[in-house]
Short mmCIF file of C-alpha atoms and ligand atoms in Angstrom, two decimals:
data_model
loop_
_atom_site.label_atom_id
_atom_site.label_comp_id
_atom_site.label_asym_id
_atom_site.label_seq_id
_atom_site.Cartn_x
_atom_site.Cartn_y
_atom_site.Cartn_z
CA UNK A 1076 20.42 65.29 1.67
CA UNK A 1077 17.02 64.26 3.40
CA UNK A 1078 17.39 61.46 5.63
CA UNK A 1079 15.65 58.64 3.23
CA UNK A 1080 18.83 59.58 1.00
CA UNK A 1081 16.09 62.05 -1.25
CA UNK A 1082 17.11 65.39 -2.62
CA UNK A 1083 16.10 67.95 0.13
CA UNK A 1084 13.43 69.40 -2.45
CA UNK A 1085 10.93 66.31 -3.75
CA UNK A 1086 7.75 66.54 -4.54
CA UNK A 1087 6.39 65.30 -7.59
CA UNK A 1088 2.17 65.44 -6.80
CA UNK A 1089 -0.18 66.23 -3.97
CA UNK A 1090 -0.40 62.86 -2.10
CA UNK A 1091 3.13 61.16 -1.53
CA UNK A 1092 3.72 60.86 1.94
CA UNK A 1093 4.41 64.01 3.35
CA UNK A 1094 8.06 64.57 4.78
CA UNK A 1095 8.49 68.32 5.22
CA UNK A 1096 6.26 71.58 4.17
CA UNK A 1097 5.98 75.44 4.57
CA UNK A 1098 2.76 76.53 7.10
CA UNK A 1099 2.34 80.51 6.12
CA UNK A 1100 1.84 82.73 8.55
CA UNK A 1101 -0.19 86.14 9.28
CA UNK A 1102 2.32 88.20 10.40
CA UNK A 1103 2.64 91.29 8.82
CA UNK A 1104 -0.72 91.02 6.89
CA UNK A 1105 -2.46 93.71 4.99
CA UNK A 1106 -5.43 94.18 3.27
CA UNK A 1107 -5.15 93.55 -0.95
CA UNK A 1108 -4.84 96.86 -2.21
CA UNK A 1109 -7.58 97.58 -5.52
CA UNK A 1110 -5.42 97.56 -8.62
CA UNK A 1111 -5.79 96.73 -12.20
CA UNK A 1112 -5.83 92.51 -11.54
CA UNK A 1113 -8.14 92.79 -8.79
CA UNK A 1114 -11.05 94.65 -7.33
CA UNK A 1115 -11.58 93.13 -3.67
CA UNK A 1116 -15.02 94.06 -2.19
CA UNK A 1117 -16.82 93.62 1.06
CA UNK A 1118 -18.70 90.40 1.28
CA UNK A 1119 -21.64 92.21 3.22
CA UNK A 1120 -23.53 93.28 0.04
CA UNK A 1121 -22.77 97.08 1.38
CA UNK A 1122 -21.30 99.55 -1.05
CA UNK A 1123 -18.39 99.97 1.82
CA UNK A 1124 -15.21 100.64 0.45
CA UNK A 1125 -12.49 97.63 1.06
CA UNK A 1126 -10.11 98.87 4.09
CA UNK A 1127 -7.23 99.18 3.61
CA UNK A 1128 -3.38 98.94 6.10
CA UNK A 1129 -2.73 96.50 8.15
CA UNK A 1130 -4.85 93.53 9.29
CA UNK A 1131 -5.77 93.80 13.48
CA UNK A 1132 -3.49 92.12 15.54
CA UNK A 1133 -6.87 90.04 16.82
CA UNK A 1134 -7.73 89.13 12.71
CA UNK A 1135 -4.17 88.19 12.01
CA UNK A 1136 -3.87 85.99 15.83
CA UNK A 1137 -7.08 84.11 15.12
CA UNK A 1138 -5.38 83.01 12.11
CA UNK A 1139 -2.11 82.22 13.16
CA UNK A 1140 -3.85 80.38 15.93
CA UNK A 1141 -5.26 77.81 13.37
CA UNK A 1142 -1.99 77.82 11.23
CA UNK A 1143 0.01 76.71 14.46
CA UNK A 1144 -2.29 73.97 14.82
CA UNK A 1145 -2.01 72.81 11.40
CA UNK A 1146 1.72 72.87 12.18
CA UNK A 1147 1.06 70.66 15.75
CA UNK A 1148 -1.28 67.91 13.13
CA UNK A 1149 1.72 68.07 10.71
CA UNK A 1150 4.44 67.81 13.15
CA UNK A 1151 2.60 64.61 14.66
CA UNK A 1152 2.71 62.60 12.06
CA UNK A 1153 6.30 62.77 11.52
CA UNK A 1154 6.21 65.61 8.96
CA UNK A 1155 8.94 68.69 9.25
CA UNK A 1156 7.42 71.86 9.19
CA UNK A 1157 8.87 75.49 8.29
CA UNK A 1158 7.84 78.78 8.62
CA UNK A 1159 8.44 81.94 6.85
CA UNK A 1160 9.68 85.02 7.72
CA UNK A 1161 8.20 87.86 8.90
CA UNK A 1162 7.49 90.54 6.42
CA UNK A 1163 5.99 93.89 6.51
CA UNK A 1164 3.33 93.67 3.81
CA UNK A 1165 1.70 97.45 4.85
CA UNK A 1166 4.34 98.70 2.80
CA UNK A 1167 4.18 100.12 -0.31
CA UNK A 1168 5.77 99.40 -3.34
CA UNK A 1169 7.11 101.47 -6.35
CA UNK A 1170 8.77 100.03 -9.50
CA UNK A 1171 9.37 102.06 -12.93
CA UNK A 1172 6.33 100.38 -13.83
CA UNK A 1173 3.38 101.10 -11.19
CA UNK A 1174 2.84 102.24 -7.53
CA UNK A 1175 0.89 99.95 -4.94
CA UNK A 1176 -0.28 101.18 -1.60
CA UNK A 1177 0.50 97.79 0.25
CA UNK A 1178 0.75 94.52 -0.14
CA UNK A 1179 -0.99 91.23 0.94
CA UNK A 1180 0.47 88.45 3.26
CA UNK A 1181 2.60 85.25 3.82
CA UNK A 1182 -0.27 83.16 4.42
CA UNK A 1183 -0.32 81.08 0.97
CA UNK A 1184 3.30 79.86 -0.23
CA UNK A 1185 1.29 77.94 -2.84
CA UNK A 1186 -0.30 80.91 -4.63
CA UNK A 1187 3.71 81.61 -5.08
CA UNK A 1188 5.87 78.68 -4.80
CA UNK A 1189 5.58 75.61 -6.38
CA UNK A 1190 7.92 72.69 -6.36
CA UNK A 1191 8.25 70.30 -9.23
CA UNK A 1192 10.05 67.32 -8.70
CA UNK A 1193 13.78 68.63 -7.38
CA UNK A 1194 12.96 72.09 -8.73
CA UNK A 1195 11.49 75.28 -7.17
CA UNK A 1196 9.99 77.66 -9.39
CA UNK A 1197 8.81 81.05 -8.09
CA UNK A 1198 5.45 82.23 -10.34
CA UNK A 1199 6.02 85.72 -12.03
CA UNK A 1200 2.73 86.49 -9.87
CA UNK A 1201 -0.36 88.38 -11.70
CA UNK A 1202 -1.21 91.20 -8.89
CA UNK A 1203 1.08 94.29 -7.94
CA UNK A 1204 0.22 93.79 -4.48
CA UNK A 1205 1.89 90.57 -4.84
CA UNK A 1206 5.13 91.41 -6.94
CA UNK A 1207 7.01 91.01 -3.80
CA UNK A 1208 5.13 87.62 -2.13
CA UNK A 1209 8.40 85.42 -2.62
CA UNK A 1210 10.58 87.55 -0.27
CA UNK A 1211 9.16 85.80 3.03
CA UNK A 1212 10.35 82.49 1.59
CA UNK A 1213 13.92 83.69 0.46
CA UNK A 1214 15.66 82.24 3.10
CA UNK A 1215 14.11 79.31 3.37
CA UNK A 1216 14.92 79.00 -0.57
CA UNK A 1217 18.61 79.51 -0.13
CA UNK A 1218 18.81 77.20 2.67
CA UNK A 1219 17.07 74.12 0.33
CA UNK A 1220 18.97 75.11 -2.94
CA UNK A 1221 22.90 75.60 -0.47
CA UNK A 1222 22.26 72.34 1.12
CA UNK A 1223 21.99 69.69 -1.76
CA UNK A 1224 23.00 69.96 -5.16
CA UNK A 1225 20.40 68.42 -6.54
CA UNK A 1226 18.07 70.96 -6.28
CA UNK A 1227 17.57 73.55 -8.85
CA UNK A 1228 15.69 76.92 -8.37
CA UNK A 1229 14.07 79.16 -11.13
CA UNK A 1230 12.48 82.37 -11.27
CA UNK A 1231 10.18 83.45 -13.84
CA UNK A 1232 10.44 86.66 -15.62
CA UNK A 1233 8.77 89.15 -13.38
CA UNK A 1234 5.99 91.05 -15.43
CA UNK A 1235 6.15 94.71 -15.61
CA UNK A 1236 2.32 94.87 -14.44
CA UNK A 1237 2.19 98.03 -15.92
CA UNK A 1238 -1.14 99.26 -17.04
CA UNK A 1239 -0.91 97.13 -20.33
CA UNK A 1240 -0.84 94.21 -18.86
CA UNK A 1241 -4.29 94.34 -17.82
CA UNK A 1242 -8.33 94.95 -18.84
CA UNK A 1243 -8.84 97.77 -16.09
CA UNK A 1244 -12.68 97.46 -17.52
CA UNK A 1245 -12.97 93.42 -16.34
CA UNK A 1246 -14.20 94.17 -13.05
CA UNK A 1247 -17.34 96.49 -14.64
CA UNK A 1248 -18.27 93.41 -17.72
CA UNK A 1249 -22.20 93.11 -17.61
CA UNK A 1250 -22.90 88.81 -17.25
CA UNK A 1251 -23.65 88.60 -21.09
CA UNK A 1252 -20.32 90.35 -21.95
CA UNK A 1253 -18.55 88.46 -19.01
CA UNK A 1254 -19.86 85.57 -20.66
CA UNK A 1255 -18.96 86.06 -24.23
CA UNK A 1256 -15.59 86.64 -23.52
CA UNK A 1257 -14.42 85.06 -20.40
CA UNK A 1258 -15.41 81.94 -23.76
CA UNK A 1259 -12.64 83.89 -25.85
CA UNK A 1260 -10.08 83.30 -22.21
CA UNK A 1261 -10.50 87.18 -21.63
CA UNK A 1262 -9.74 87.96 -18.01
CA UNK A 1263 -8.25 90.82 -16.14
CA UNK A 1264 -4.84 90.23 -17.51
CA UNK A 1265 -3.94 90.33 -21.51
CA UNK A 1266 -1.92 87.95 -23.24
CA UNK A 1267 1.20 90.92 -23.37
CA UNK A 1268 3.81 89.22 -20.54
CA UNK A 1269 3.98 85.85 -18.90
CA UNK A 1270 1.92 85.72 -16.21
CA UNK A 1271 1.30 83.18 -13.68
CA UNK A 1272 0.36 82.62 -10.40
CA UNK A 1273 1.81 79.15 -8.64
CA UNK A 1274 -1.48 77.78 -7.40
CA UNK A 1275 -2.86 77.45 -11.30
CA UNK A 1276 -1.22 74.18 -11.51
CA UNK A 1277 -1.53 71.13 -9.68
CA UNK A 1278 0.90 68.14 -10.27
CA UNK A 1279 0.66 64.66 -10.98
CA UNK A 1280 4.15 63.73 -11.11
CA UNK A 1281 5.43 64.11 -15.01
CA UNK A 1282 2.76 65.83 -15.54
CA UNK A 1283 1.35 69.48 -14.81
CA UNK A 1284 -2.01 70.74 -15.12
CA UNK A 1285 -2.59 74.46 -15.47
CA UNK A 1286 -5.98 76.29 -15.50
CA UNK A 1287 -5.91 79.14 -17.74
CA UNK A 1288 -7.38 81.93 -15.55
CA UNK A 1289 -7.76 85.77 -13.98
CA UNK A 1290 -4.34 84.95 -12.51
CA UNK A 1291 -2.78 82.69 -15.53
CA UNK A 1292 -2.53 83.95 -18.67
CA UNK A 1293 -1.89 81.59 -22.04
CA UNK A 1294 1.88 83.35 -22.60
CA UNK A 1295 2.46 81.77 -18.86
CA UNK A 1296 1.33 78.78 -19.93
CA UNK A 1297 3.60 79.07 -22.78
CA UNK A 1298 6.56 79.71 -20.39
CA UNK A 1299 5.73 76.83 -18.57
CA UNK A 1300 5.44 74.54 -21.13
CA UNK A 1301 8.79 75.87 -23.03
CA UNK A 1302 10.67 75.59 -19.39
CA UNK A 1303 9.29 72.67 -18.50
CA UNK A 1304 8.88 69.89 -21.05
CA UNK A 1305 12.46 70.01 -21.94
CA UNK A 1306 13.37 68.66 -18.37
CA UNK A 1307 10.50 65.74 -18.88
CA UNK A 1308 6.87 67.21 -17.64
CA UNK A 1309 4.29 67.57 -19.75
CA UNK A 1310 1.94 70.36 -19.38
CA UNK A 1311 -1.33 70.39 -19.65
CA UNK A 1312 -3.70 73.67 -20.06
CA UNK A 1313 -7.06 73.48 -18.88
CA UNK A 1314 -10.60 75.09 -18.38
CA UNK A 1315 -12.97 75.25 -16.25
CA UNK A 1316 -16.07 77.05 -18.74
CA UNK A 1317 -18.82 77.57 -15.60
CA UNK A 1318 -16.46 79.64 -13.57
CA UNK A 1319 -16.63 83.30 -14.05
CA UNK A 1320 -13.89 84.71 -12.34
CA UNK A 1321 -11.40 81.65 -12.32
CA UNK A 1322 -8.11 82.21 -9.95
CA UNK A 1323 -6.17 79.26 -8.63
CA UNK A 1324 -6.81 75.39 -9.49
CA UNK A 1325 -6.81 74.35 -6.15
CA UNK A 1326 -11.05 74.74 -5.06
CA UNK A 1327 -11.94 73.39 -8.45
CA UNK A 1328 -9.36 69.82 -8.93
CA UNK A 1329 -7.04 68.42 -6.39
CA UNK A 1330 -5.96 64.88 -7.04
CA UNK A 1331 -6.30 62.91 -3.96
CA UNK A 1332 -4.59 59.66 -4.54
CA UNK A 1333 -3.63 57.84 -8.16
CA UNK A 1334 -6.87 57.04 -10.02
CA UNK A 1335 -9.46 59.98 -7.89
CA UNK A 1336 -9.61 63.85 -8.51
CA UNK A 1337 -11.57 65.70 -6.21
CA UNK A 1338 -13.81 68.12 -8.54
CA UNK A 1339 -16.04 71.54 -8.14
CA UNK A 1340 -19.64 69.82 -9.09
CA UNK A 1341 -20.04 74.19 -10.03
CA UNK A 1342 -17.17 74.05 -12.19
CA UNK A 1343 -16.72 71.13 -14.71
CA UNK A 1344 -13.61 70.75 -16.74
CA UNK A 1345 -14.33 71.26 -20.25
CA UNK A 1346 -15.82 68.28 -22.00
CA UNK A 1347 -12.70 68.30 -24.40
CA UNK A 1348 -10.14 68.07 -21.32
CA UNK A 1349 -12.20 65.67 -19.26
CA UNK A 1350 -11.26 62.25 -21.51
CA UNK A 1351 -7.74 63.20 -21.03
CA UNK A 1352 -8.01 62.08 -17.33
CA UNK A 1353 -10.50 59.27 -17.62
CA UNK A 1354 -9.11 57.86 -20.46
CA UNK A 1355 -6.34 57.24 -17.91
CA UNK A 1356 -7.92 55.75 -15.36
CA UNK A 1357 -9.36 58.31 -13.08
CA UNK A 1358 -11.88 58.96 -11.59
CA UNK A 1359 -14.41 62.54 -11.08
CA UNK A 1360 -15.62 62.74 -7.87
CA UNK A 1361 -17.82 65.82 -6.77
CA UNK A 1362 -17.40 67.11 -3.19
CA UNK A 1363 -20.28 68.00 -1.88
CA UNK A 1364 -22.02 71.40 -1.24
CA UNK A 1365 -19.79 73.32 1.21
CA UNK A 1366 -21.08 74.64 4.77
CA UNK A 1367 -20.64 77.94 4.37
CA UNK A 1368 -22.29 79.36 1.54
CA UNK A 1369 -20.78 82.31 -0.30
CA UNK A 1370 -22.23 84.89 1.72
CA UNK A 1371 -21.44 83.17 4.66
CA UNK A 1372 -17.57 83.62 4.03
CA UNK A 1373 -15.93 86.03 6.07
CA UNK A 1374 -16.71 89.72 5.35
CA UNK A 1375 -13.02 90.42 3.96
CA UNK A 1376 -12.65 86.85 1.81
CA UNK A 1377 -12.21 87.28 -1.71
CA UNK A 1378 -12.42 83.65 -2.06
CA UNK A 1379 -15.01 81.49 -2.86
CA UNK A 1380 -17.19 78.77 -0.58
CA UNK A 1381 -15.33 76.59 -2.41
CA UNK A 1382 -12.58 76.49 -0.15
CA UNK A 1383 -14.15 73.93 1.66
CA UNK A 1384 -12.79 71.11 -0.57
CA UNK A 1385 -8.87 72.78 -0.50
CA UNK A 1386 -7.77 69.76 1.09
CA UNK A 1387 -4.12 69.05 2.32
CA UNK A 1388 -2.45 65.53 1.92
CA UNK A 1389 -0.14 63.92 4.19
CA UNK A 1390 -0.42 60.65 1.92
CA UNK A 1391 -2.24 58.67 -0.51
CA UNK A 1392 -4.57 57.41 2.63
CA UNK A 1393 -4.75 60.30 5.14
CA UNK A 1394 -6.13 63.50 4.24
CA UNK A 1395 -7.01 66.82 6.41
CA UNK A 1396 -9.88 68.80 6.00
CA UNK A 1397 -11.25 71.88 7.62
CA UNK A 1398 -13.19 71.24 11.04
CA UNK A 1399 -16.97 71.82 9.97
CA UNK A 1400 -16.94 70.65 6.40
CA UNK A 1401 -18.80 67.10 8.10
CA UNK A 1402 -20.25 65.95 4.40
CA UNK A 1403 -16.80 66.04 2.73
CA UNK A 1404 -15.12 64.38 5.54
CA UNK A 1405 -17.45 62.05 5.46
CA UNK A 1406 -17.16 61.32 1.22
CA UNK A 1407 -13.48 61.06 2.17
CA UNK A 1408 -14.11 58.94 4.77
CA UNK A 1409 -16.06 56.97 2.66
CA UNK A 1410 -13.48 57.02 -0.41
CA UNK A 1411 -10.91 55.25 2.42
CA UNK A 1412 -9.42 58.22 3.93
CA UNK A 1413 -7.84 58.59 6.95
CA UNK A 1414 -9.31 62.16 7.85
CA UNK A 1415 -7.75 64.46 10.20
CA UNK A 1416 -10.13 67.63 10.77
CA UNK A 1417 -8.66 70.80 11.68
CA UNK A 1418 -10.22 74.61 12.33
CA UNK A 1419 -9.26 76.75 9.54
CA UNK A 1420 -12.26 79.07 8.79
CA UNK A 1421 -10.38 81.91 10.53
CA UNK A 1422 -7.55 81.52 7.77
CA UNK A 1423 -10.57 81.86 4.78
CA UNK A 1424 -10.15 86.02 5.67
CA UNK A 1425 -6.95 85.61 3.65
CA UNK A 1426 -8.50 83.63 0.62
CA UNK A 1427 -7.25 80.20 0.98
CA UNK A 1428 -7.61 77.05 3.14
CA UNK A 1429 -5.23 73.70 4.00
CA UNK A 1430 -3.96 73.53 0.78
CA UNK A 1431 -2.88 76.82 -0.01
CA UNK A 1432 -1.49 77.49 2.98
CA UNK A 1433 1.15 75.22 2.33
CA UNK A 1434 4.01 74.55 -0.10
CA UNK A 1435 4.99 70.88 -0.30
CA UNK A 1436 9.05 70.57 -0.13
CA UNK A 1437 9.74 66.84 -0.02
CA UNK A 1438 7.25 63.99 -0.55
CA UNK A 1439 8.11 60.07 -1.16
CA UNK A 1440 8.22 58.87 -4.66
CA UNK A 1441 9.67 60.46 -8.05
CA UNK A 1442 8.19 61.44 -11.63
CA UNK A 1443 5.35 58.16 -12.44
CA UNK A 1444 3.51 58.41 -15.36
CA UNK A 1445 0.31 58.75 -14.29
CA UNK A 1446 -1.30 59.38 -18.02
CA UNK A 1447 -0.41 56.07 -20.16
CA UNK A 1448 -1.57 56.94 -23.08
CA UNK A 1449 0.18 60.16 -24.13
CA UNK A 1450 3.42 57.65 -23.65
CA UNK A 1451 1.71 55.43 -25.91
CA UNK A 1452 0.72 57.76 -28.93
CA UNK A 1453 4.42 59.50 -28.33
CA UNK A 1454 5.33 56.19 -28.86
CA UNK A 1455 3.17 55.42 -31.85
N1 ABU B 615 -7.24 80.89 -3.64
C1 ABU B 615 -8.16 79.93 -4.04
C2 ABU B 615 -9.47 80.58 -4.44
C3 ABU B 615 -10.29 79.77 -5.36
C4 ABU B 615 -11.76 80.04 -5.28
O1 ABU B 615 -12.20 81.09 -4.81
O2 ABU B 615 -12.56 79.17 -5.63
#
């Protein structure tokens, strides 16, 4: 038991205040390997071919240096911070189903982990190179789930990723084509196995919004709604029509506080899905053009410039953001925010920012309803 007399594992949306979260780390780091879900290329423009091994020991200390100070912000404001362990991610990996040369990295639990209320729930992943991403956490896991009762811990089916499971001709659509059928939900991955990744949904306590996407297919979303509703969430799919090569929810729509979304001004929420939020009382609110533009990013990010508005909660009034993104901490600042700025652009080489490179594991509060009128036409 936490010492507020919570279950150990808590966390039922992205702002309650913050009590105790995994900071990744990138130790053992290696370059995504090119496989069916995903084709990583050189930012430069050149026709280079993506490097593969192990990240340099400079690449993966500039990063760790900002991670440790995230940790220092976090552990100053009262929050409990954990680690994972240290994992060799050069290595290969061979199943019955496929062969990968490496792996990736520890240094975003949330792509992986998710917690929903006093559950965990590790995501089947959508990548080979990631089959494996969960085992840094494993201990940390057993720890939570040994020390209270009240915490539950699922797994979802792991996917064979064999060559089925994905469009190997995605990465090679001309724009029209990409177009037509990215319309029909065609990404890299088919419909044949549940597939998800964990940062495709973000939470607002009972209920769970999921972007359908390169890394979430609709038989995950399935999954998730036929695990999940029967314990009391309701999940949500949505889309996001403007984005071509949608992966992770978390640069497009983070809720900030109850009543304000933070949203990609790029990437608008399909007109049917929008009224579902601001027929409930929240509000849209476009962050502003990042600093870096998407040439700009690091040579080796596979991310967008987007990652600029990944923000990371410690509560419903303080907020961090990364160092140089001045106009959004200044529309936060504006919104009421408490905003703490800290240097992260060194952790963009490994495709996420504040928020993914964390995994909330207790936050105040329980399961609100933060969407009245679903409760009301249930109840009609
Ligand atoms: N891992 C988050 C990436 C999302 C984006 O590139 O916009």
């Amino acid at each position: 038991m936490s010492d507020n007399g919570l279950p150990v594992v808590n966390s039922w949306n992205e702002w309650d205040p913050l009590q105790e979260i995994v900071v990744g780390s990138a130790d053992g780091a290696a370059f995504e390997p090119t496989e069916p879900g995903n084709r990583p290329q050189v930012r430069d423009g050149s026709a280079a071919s993506f490097p593969t091994g192990p990240k340099s020991a400079e690449v993966k200390a500039l990063a760790n240096e900002e991670l440790d100070g995230l940790a220092v912000l976090l552990t100053a404001q009262g929050v409990t911070v954990r680690r994972p362990d240290t994992y060799d991610f050069s290595l290969p990996v061979r199943t019955p189903h496929f062969e990968v040369e490496s792996q990736y990295c520890a240094v975003c639990p949330r792509d992986v982990m998710i917690t929903l209320g006093n559950e965990i729930v590790e995501a089947t992943m959508s990548r080979r190179g990631r089959y494996f991403e969960n085992e840094p956490y494993r201990r940390l896991v057993y720890e939570y789930w040994e020390s209270d009762p009240r915490v539950s811990w699922t797994v979802a089916p792991k996917p064979t990723m064999s060559d089925a499971m994905y469009r190997a001709d995605f990465w090679d659509w001309a724009i029209e084509e990409r177009h037509q059928r990215m319309h029909a939900s065609e990404f890299c991955v088919t419909q044949a196995e549940v597939v998800f990744d964990a940062a495709d949904m973000i939470r607002f306590g009972r209920d769970i919004v999921v972007q359908e996407s390169m890394t979430t297919n609709r038989a995950g979303i399935r999954w998730l709604k036929r695990t999940l509703e029967p314990k009391g969430f309701r999940v949500h799919p949505v889309h996001f029509p403007l984005d071509f090569f949608p992966s992770h929810i978390d640069c497009t729509f983070i809720p900030l506080r109850p009543g304000l979304i933070l949203t990609n001004p790029d990437r608008p929420i399909h007109s049917d899905e929008r009224p579902l939020f601001t027929e409930n009382g929240w509000q849209l609110v476009d962050a502003p053009e990042p600093m870096l533009s998407n040439t700009d990013m690091p040579k080796h990010c596979q991310s967008s410039k987007w990652l600029s508005m990944n923000v990371l909660s410690i509560s419903p009034t303080k907020i961090i953001c990364e160092a140089q993104e001045k106009p959004l901490q200044d529309l936060l600042h504006d919104l009421g925010f408490e905003v703490f700025p800290v240097p992260f652009r060194n952790v963009f080489e490994y495709g996420g920012s504040l928020h993914c490179a964390t995994w909330d594991i207790r936050r105040d509060g329980g399961p609100e309803d933060y969407f009245p009128s679903l409760t009301r036409e249930r109840i009609r």
